[in-house]
């Protein structure tokens, strides 16, 4: 593109950087967008004619229509930084594995490396947009790193992303709100905020674009994920009560959710929430609270994650108890491995914990997922399990169809709510399973009454037997 056009660079071509930039490019044809990454493999995949590195409904069309016109994917990070007027940083910010705050605090290594790169390369003023989810006060720290070079002026804005996987394109095209945090007390800060508001105004109604100070914006992202995850953990806590009392958790959540103050979304009881962010962001809040001396507040936040761990464990216990207190040597079909439907992403998927625990008990697993790569399943279970790959290969098989997985199994375990599981031929499945044939529905998506009539023994989350 010509240098007179407004130039955006995005550092990090992942689940957030890729789709977000594809939609900006689609909605703003007068802006050039270059997405860069250190991973050559990822960039090659974004540039390929075959499969993009991530699967999202509608994403491929958006990329194909803009790629090579005003959307570019490259590993030339320095070149893209140099010519950019605005730089989004959408690198990963996982939970720290070692050192201070290990297991809770966010690991900002990638963020800081990106910032140092910008400081090194930039010769002209730039607006830096914090897209990654980060602890409160990160923008401030990053500004210090950037300004230390003294070469040029920077503005740092916070612009957290609220998209959910599986609906990324829809969420980006019609977001509930766009949140922009900046230094509104300062003229340059306000101008930078306005510049970003301009970009979103290409397609987002102005009243949905809200501006705040930087800290409110950073904190709001963590708090939004806390509230969402809290609802899942709360209804999952209720599901335990239902299993012991004869109440039906789906009936309870419908009844409760009809109160307009509560609302019906995010009240689906499940085997537990997964995904790359809920746990990480809540642990981040726990760490922030603790480091500010707010122990009780930290404990309150922490219970949302602890409840989720309990829920996964409760589900595994139900499987083992249901199968006459032993699964050793039994064949179990695992339906779904992704952390939710319509994505191939498995990060923190409840299926990983369920499989690891069942393998610990020496069950034989046959796993089917319509979107997750076989190599990903092996990698996730190998990482979670104490067993080595050779041992695991004796216990795990991966099937390319749900019927293949069900063949000869004692139980079907639903871990992901893929729509296609509702339409399976259960008469056929019953005929190829060992008897009694068990179903453990970790997502409450199957027609339990019908399955019981066919002859299955059905366990579901938060339902009487
Ligand atoms: P991701 O791992 O899919 O992508 C991050 C990319 O950044 C990787 O491709 C990595 O190679 C690249 N990278 C890392 N350091 C780099 C560097 N110094 N220079 C260039 N490239 C570098 O991560 P993601 O899921 O896209 O998440 C990114 C951020 O967005 C995280 O902070 C996350 O919390 C947040 N977020 C994620 C989601 C989601 O649904 N996944 C939604 C909202 C917010
Ligand atoms: C979540 C948030 O919804 C996004 O707004 C946020 O931007 C994103 O995290 C992030 O920061 O990364 P995501 O993790 O992609 O998005 O998916 P969700 O739809 O939120 O589902 C998370 C998990 O909760 C899934 O495992 C899902 O199956 C589970 N869930 C969700 C339930 O068990 N019950 C529900 O009622 C809803």
XYZ file of C-alpha atoms and ligand atoms in Angstrom:
546
model
C 0.000 0.000 0.000
C 1.049 3.624 -0.485
C 2.491 5.413 2.542
C -0.089 8.197 2.363
C -2.754 5.782 3.530
C -3.307 5.262 7.257
C -1.187 2.284 8.296
C -2.078 -0.142 11.048
C 0.252 -2.865 12.282
C -0.816 -5.672 14.583
C 1.799 -7.629 16.493
C 0.487 -11.157 17.131
C -1.434 -13.108 14.486
C -3.411 -15.329 16.843
C -7.083 -15.846 17.711
C -7.464 -12.157 18.472
C -5.004 -10.431 16.116
C -6.047 -12.339 12.981
C -9.852 -11.982 13.118
C -9.803 -8.448 14.591
C -7.544 -7.139 11.855
C -9.475 -8.973 9.130
C -12.625 -7.148 10.220
C -10.890 -3.747 10.478
C -9.510 -4.291 6.945
C -12.950 -5.328 5.700
C -14.743 -2.347 7.239
C -12.062 0.265 6.494
C -10.955 -0.131 2.861
C -8.925 3.102 3.043
C -6.682 1.741 5.802
C -3.815 -0.705 5.271
C -3.511 -3.398 7.911
C -0.402 -5.538 8.359
C -0.457 -8.410 10.833
C 2.952 -9.649 11.951
C 4.106 -12.568 14.052
C 7.340 -14.249 15.086
C 5.895 -17.573 13.976
C 6.673 -18.155 10.291
C 4.349 -21.152 10.350
C 1.389 -19.063 11.517
C 2.020 -16.332 8.967
C 2.366 -18.912 6.169
C -0.959 -20.409 7.211
C -2.659 -16.983 7.159
C -1.276 -16.530 3.646
C -2.259 -19.997 2.435
C -5.041 -20.954 0.063
C -6.009 -23.932 2.193
C -6.896 -23.778 5.874
C -6.250 -20.638 7.913
C -4.491 -21.223 11.255
C -7.765 -20.848 13.118
C -11.308 -21.872 12.322
C -14.078 -19.311 12.831
C -17.379 -19.201 10.925
C -17.158 -16.373 8.343
C -13.454 -15.716 8.886
C -12.166 -17.275 5.697
C -14.452 -15.109 3.541
C -13.385 -11.946 5.365
C -9.706 -12.802 4.907
C -10.027 -13.888 1.269
C -11.827 -10.666 0.339
C -9.177 -8.357 1.817
C -5.901 -10.281 1.768
C -3.389 -8.731 -0.644
C -5.594 -5.634 -0.992
C -5.451 -3.904 2.387
C -4.758 -6.850 4.675
C -1.259 -8.329 4.814
C 0.371 -11.059 6.901
C 4.119 -10.906 7.357
C 7.063 -11.820 9.556
C 8.777 -8.518 8.777
C 7.969 -7.094 12.192
C 10.407 -4.187 12.031
C 9.237 -3.065 8.591
C 5.615 -3.086 9.707
C 6.376 -1.205 12.931
C 8.351 1.430 11.091
C 5.631 2.416 8.660
C 2.686 2.106 11.068
C 0.766 5.035 12.508
C -1.007 2.804 14.948
C 0.233 -0.503 16.407
C -2.071 -3.035 18.024
C -0.385 -5.500 20.335
C -2.280 -8.793 20.481
C 0.403 -11.155 21.728
C -0.372 -13.952 24.174
C -0.328 -13.214 27.904
C -0.498 -16.666 29.539
C -0.350 -17.434 33.255
C 3.220 -17.383 34.562
C 4.695 -20.858 34.968
C 7.677 -19.997 37.164
C 8.987 -17.303 39.432
C 7.146 -14.569 41.278
C 3.377 -15.029 40.997
C 3.771 -18.433 39.266
C 0.416 -20.078 38.527
C -1.495 -16.804 38.924
C 0.111 -13.664 37.558
C 0.100 -12.903 33.839
C 3.320 -13.542 31.984
C 4.079 -10.283 30.225
C 7.312 -11.448 28.558
C 5.826 -11.404 25.045
C 4.230 -8.025 25.644
C 7.445 -6.469 26.869
C 9.459 -7.982 24.002
C 7.002 -6.464 21.538
C 7.219 -3.091 23.304
C 11.018 -3.156 23.299
C 10.968 -3.980 19.612
C 8.709 -0.992 18.961
C 10.965 1.271 21.067
C 13.982 0.099 19.105
C 12.547 0.440 15.622
C 10.133 3.401 15.769
C 11.326 6.691 14.319
C 7.981 8.517 14.097
C 5.200 9.068 16.690
C 2.918 6.089 17.157
C -0.270 5.153 18.916
C 0.135 1.819 20.680
C -3.074 -0.105 21.291
C -3.072 -2.687 24.047
C -5.317 -5.435 22.645
C -4.037 -8.334 24.732
C -5.674 -8.875 28.106
C -3.239 -7.552 30.685
C -3.105 -6.719 34.397
C -4.153 -3.234 35.424
C -1.272 -0.703 35.073
C 0.388 -2.518 32.156
C -0.116 0.405 29.771
C 1.695 2.625 32.224
C 4.660 0.258 32.454
C 4.767 -0.139 28.688
C 4.805 3.617 28.197
C 7.868 3.796 30.441
C 9.658 1.180 28.331
C 8.708 2.971 25.112
C 9.684 6.436 26.271
C 13.035 5.284 27.625
C 14.436 5.342 24.093
C 13.627 9.067 23.873
C 13.530 8.900 20.059
C 9.885 9.670 19.471
C 6.529 10.153 21.212
C 4.102 7.375 21.999
C 0.539 7.205 23.218
C -0.646 3.971 24.800
C -4.348 3.108 24.669
C -6.151 0.179 26.215
C -8.669 -1.466 23.893
C -9.567 -4.891 25.283
C -11.193 -7.479 23.068
C -14.473 -9.130 24.078
C -14.938 -11.584 21.196
C -15.734 -15.180 22.025
C -14.319 -18.037 19.987
C -16.724 -19.671 17.571
C -18.555 -16.352 17.141
C -15.525 -14.093 16.588
C -16.663 -12.599 13.276
C -20.182 -11.890 14.514
C -18.857 -10.397 17.766
C -16.401 -8.178 15.886
C -18.950 -7.007 13.336
C -21.613 -6.123 15.879
C -19.993 -5.750 19.285
C -22.054 -4.924 22.399
C -19.498 -2.212 23.079
C -16.029 -1.053 22.162
C -13.994 0.033 25.152
C -11.133 2.477 24.721
C -9.023 3.627 27.652
C -6.644 6.534 27.264
C -5.211 9.587 28.903
C -8.229 11.848 28.458
C -6.731 14.568 30.650
C -4.114 15.299 28.037
C -4.569 16.751 24.550
C -2.399 14.188 22.765
C -4.042 11.399 24.740
C -7.498 12.587 23.746
C -6.413 12.888 20.100
C -5.110 9.304 20.163
C -8.391 8.057 21.639
C -10.310 9.950 18.946
C -8.173 8.346 16.237
C -9.135 4.872 17.450
C -12.781 5.911 17.891
C -12.688 7.006 14.211
C -11.586 3.571 13.095
C -14.350 1.725 14.955
C -16.906 4.331 13.861
C -16.619 2.898 10.345
C -19.046 0.202 11.478
C -19.877 0.502 15.186
C -22.614 2.963 16.289
C -20.973 5.831 18.163
C -23.001 5.266 21.341
C -21.524 1.788 21.624
C -17.974 3.136 21.720
C -17.124 4.118 25.259
C -13.999 5.839 26.491
C -12.573 5.653 30.003
C -9.287 6.130 31.751
C -6.684 3.464 31.022
C -6.982 1.653 34.331
C -10.774 1.305 34.171
C -10.438 -0.146 30.703
C -7.777 -2.675 31.696
C -9.714 -3.711 34.790
C -13.076 -3.920 32.986
C -11.769 -6.682 30.738
C -10.750 -8.859 33.682
C -13.999 -8.092 35.496
C -16.141 -8.950 32.448
C -14.527 -12.383 32.240
C -14.930 -12.827 35.991
C -18.675 -12.110 35.774
C -19.163 -14.502 32.849
C -17.204 -17.327 34.460
C -18.863 -16.654 37.817
C -22.268 -17.361 36.273
C -21.067 -20.718 34.959
C -19.510 -21.671 38.293
C -22.632 -20.563 40.148
C -24.970 -22.670 38.025
C -22.491 -25.558 38.251
C -22.585 -25.285 42.046
C -26.373 -25.468 41.762
C -26.040 -28.543 39.528
C -24.420 -30.429 42.405
C -27.392 -29.527 44.586
C -29.747 -30.709 41.840
C -28.039 -34.075 41.503
C -28.536 -34.645 45.235
C -32.082 -33.328 45.438
C -34.073 -34.355 42.390
C -34.292 -30.830 40.954
C -33.337 -30.329 37.299
C -30.658 -27.696 36.721
C -31.948 -26.736 33.267
C -35.386 -26.069 34.729
C -33.833 -24.032 37.511
C -31.734 -21.950 35.136
C -34.723 -21.248 32.885
C -36.793 -20.175 35.871
C -34.041 -18.018 37.321
C -32.903 -16.596 33.973
C -36.380 -15.315 33.105
C -35.899 -12.605 35.695
C -34.807 -9.759 33.467
C -32.379 -8.554 36.128
C -30.586 -11.903 35.966
C -30.937 -12.753 32.274
C -30.820 -16.149 30.614
C -27.345 -16.183 29.062
C -24.368 -18.004 30.528
C -26.503 -20.137 32.819
C -25.867 -23.472 31.114
C -24.529 -26.027 33.565
C -21.646 -28.034 32.136
C -18.677 -30.264 32.831
C -16.819 -26.988 33.418
C -15.685 -23.945 31.514
C -12.515 -23.975 29.451
C -10.829 -21.655 27.017
C -7.618 -19.745 27.127
C -8.924 -16.805 29.124
C -11.438 -17.366 31.930
C -9.098 -19.179 34.283
C -6.080 -17.072 33.332
C -7.876 -13.769 33.763
C -9.497 -14.717 37.064
C -6.183 -15.938 38.469
C -4.793 -12.630 37.321
C -7.489 -10.835 39.365
C -6.682 -13.062 42.332
C -3.022 -12.146 42.060
C -3.736 -8.435 41.648
C -6.009 -8.442 44.702
C -3.491 -10.328 46.795
C -0.687 -8.029 45.803
C -2.830 -5.091 46.911
C -3.335 -6.758 50.283
C -6.981 -7.676 49.616
C -6.855 -11.302 50.752
C -10.592 -11.871 51.235
C -11.414 -10.318 47.890
C -8.808 -12.561 46.241
C -10.368 -15.591 47.918
C -13.822 -14.625 46.619
C -12.542 -14.410 43.029
C -10.541 -17.608 43.403
C -13.595 -19.713 44.237
C -14.875 -19.324 40.679
C -11.849 -21.254 39.422
C -11.893 -23.722 42.332
C -15.578 -24.463 41.680
C -14.734 -25.176 38.048
C -12.033 -27.661 39.067
C -14.488 -29.321 41.439
C -17.068 -29.600 38.671
C -14.674 -31.444 36.353
C -13.692 -33.756 39.180
C -17.331 -34.362 40.129
C -18.096 -35.344 36.551
C -15.243 -37.852 36.449
C -16.381 -39.307 39.793
C -19.875 -39.763 38.433
C -18.502 -41.660 35.449
C -16.445 -43.945 37.653
C -19.278 -44.543 40.155
C -21.774 -45.039 37.337
C -19.558 -47.675 35.762
C -19.694 -49.791 38.950
C -16.738 -48.029 40.592
C -14.143 -49.100 38.087
C -13.200 -47.993 34.604
C -9.930 -49.902 34.430
C -9.739 -51.628 31.061
C -13.177 -50.334 30.030
C -13.610 -48.600 26.687
C -14.991 -45.081 26.873
C -15.900 -42.949 23.860
C -15.167 -39.261 24.331
C -17.374 -37.076 22.133
C -15.846 -33.626 21.704
C -12.466 -32.331 22.737
C -12.655 -28.588 21.965
C -13.435 -26.268 24.894
C -16.730 -25.295 23.221
C -18.499 -25.962 19.941
C -17.601 -24.318 16.627
C -13.919 -23.985 17.434
C -10.892 -26.233 17.046
C -9.324 -24.631 20.122
C -8.597 -26.931 23.061
C -6.880 -24.552 25.446
C -7.945 -25.411 29.036
C -10.709 -27.613 27.613
C -12.567 -29.597 30.278
C -12.090 -32.624 27.993
C -8.355 -32.569 28.724
C -8.890 -32.973 32.476
C -11.600 -35.582 31.992
C -9.401 -37.660 29.654
C -6.329 -37.319 31.844
C -8.258 -38.490 34.909
C -9.832 -41.439 33.074
C -6.454 -42.466 31.672
C -5.055 -42.313 35.225
C -7.707 -44.903 36.043
C -6.441 -46.964 33.080
C -9.597 -46.642 31.018
C -9.282 -47.062 27.236
C -10.391 -43.900 25.491
C -11.577 -43.443 21.941
C -11.800 -39.728 21.192
C -13.730 -37.978 18.439
C -13.928 -34.250 17.708
C -15.097 -32.795 14.387
C -12.587 -29.935 14.377
C -9.631 -30.640 16.650
C -6.473 -31.974 14.990
C -5.322 -35.425 16.104
C -1.833 -34.115 16.924
C -3.385 -31.472 19.200
C -5.267 -34.110 21.206
C -2.064 -36.116 21.691
C -0.153 -33.022 22.721
C -2.796 -31.903 25.226
C -3.138 -35.287 26.906
C 0.617 -35.898 26.934
C 1.159 -32.534 28.605
C -1.563 -33.155 31.197
C -0.659 -36.758 31.981
C 2.211 -38.205 33.964
C 2.393 -41.136 31.535
C 4.766 -41.165 28.591
C 3.619 -41.280 25.001
C 4.164 -45.043 24.625
C 1.989 -45.799 27.644
C -0.654 -43.365 26.421
C -0.739 -44.980 22.988
C -1.827 -48.229 24.648
C -4.800 -46.482 26.223
C -5.909 -43.858 23.721
C -7.247 -44.046 20.207
C -8.512 -41.146 18.108
C -11.405 -41.785 15.748
C -12.539 -39.864 12.717
C -16.222 -40.573 13.356
C -18.444 -40.722 16.437
C -19.510 -44.235 15.447
C -15.892 -45.361 15.264
C -15.371 -44.031 18.779
C -18.569 -45.672 20.086
C -17.765 -49.105 18.625
C -17.374 -51.590 21.471
C -17.460 -48.949 24.204
C -19.077 -49.191 27.641
C -19.871 -45.499 27.820
C -20.221 -42.340 25.748
C -18.998 -39.178 27.421
C -20.046 -35.853 25.877
C -17.459 -33.165 26.624
C -18.276 -30.550 23.942
C -21.710 -29.349 22.851
C -21.222 -29.888 19.081
C -24.635 -29.674 17.326
C -23.940 -32.843 15.337
C -24.035 -34.953 18.519
C -27.770 -34.290 18.805
C -28.401 -35.844 15.403
C -26.456 -39.068 15.858
C -28.161 -42.370 15.058
C -28.455 -43.571 18.648
C -30.159 -46.840 17.706
C -27.089 -47.701 15.686
C -24.822 -46.530 18.500
C -26.670 -48.673 21.055
C -26.265 -51.694 18.786
C -22.476 -51.333 18.590
C -21.873 -50.616 22.289
C -21.287 -52.983 25.219
C -24.341 -53.449 27.467
C -25.435 -51.876 29.693
C -24.654 -48.867 27.504
C -23.984 -45.670 29.449
C -24.146 -42.044 28.377
C -22.623 -39.246 30.476
C -23.823 -35.996 28.991
C -21.422 -33.302 30.235
C -23.249 -30.619 28.265
C -26.925 -31.561 28.675
C -27.457 -31.465 24.912
C -28.944 -34.893 24.242
C -32.571 -35.977 24.501
C -32.269 -37.985 27.683
C -35.816 -39.262 27.798
C -35.566 -40.661 24.276
C -32.183 -42.250 25.000
C -33.542 -43.934 28.138
C -36.442 -45.312 26.132
C -33.956 -46.776 23.666
C -32.236 -48.530 26.551
C -29.284 -46.341 27.507
C -28.400 -45.557 31.118
C -28.111 -41.769 31.054
C -26.317 -39.482 33.485
C -26.479 -35.745 32.911
C -25.248 -32.640 34.712
C -27.593 -31.503 37.475
C -30.395 -33.933 36.628
C -32.069 -36.687 38.578
C -31.253 -40.182 37.289
P -2.489 -16.559 20.488
O -1.510 -17.355 21.241
O -3.472 -17.216 19.603
O -1.719 -15.481 19.573
C -0.661 -14.697 20.018
C 0.371 -14.591 18.890
O 1.383 -13.649 19.252
C 1.111 -15.898 18.598
O 0.915 -16.246 17.239
C 2.586 -15.577 18.908
O 3.490 -16.221 18.024
C 2.615 -14.082 18.710
N 3.705 -13.403 19.408
C 4.111 -13.550 20.691
N 5.114 -12.706 20.984
C 5.366 -12.000 19.851
C 6.279 -10.974 19.529
N 7.131 -10.485 20.441
N 6.280 -10.479 18.265
C 5.412 -10.955 17.347
N 4.509 -11.917 17.604
C 4.483 -12.439 18.849
O -3.253 -15.663 21.572
P -4.752 -15.068 21.478
O -5.729 -16.113 21.866
O -4.891 -14.345 20.214
O -4.722 -14.044 22.677
C -3.979 -12.852 22.593
C -4.414 -11.946 23.726
O -5.778 -11.586 23.568
C -4.289 -12.548 25.109
O -3.881 -11.549 25.993
C -5.695 -12.974 25.431
O -5.951 -12.955 26.799
C -6.531 -11.925 24.740
N -7.877 -12.346 24.333
C -8.075 -13.560 23.743
C -9.351 -13.935 23.314
C -9.602 -15.266 22.658
O -10.754 -15.576 22.423
N -8.628 -16.077 22.357
C -10.414 -13.044 23.448
C -10.183 -11.800 24.041
C -8.904 -11.466 24.477
C -14.793 -15.685 26.674
C -15.749 -14.488 26.747
O -17.070 -14.921 26.449
C -15.334 -13.392 25.767
O -16.161 -12.260 25.934
C -13.874 -13.025 26.037
O -13.437 -12.055 25.100
C -13.009 -14.257 25.929
O -13.461 -15.249 26.877
C -11.584 -13.992 26.239
O -11.265 -13.044 26.938
O -10.793 -14.800 25.775
P -14.524 -17.793 25.052
O -13.623 -18.310 26.118
O -14.039 -17.800 23.662
O -14.929 -16.257 25.378
O -15.885 -18.611 25.055
P -17.207 -18.584 25.979
O -18.376 -18.664 25.094
O -17.182 -17.476 26.947
O -17.125 -19.961 26.746
C -16.139 -20.197 27.734
C -16.374 -21.545 28.384
O -17.525 -21.510 29.232
C -16.629 -22.663 27.382
O -15.954 -23.825 27.796
C -18.117 -22.846 27.440
O -18.519 -24.132 27.054
C -18.384 -22.586 28.905
N -19.779 -22.162 29.186
C -20.251 -20.991 28.679
C -20.590 -22.946 29.977
O -20.166 -24.024 30.458
N -21.870 -22.533 30.242
C -22.364 -21.369 29.752
O -23.537 -21.053 30.040
C -21.533 -20.587 28.947
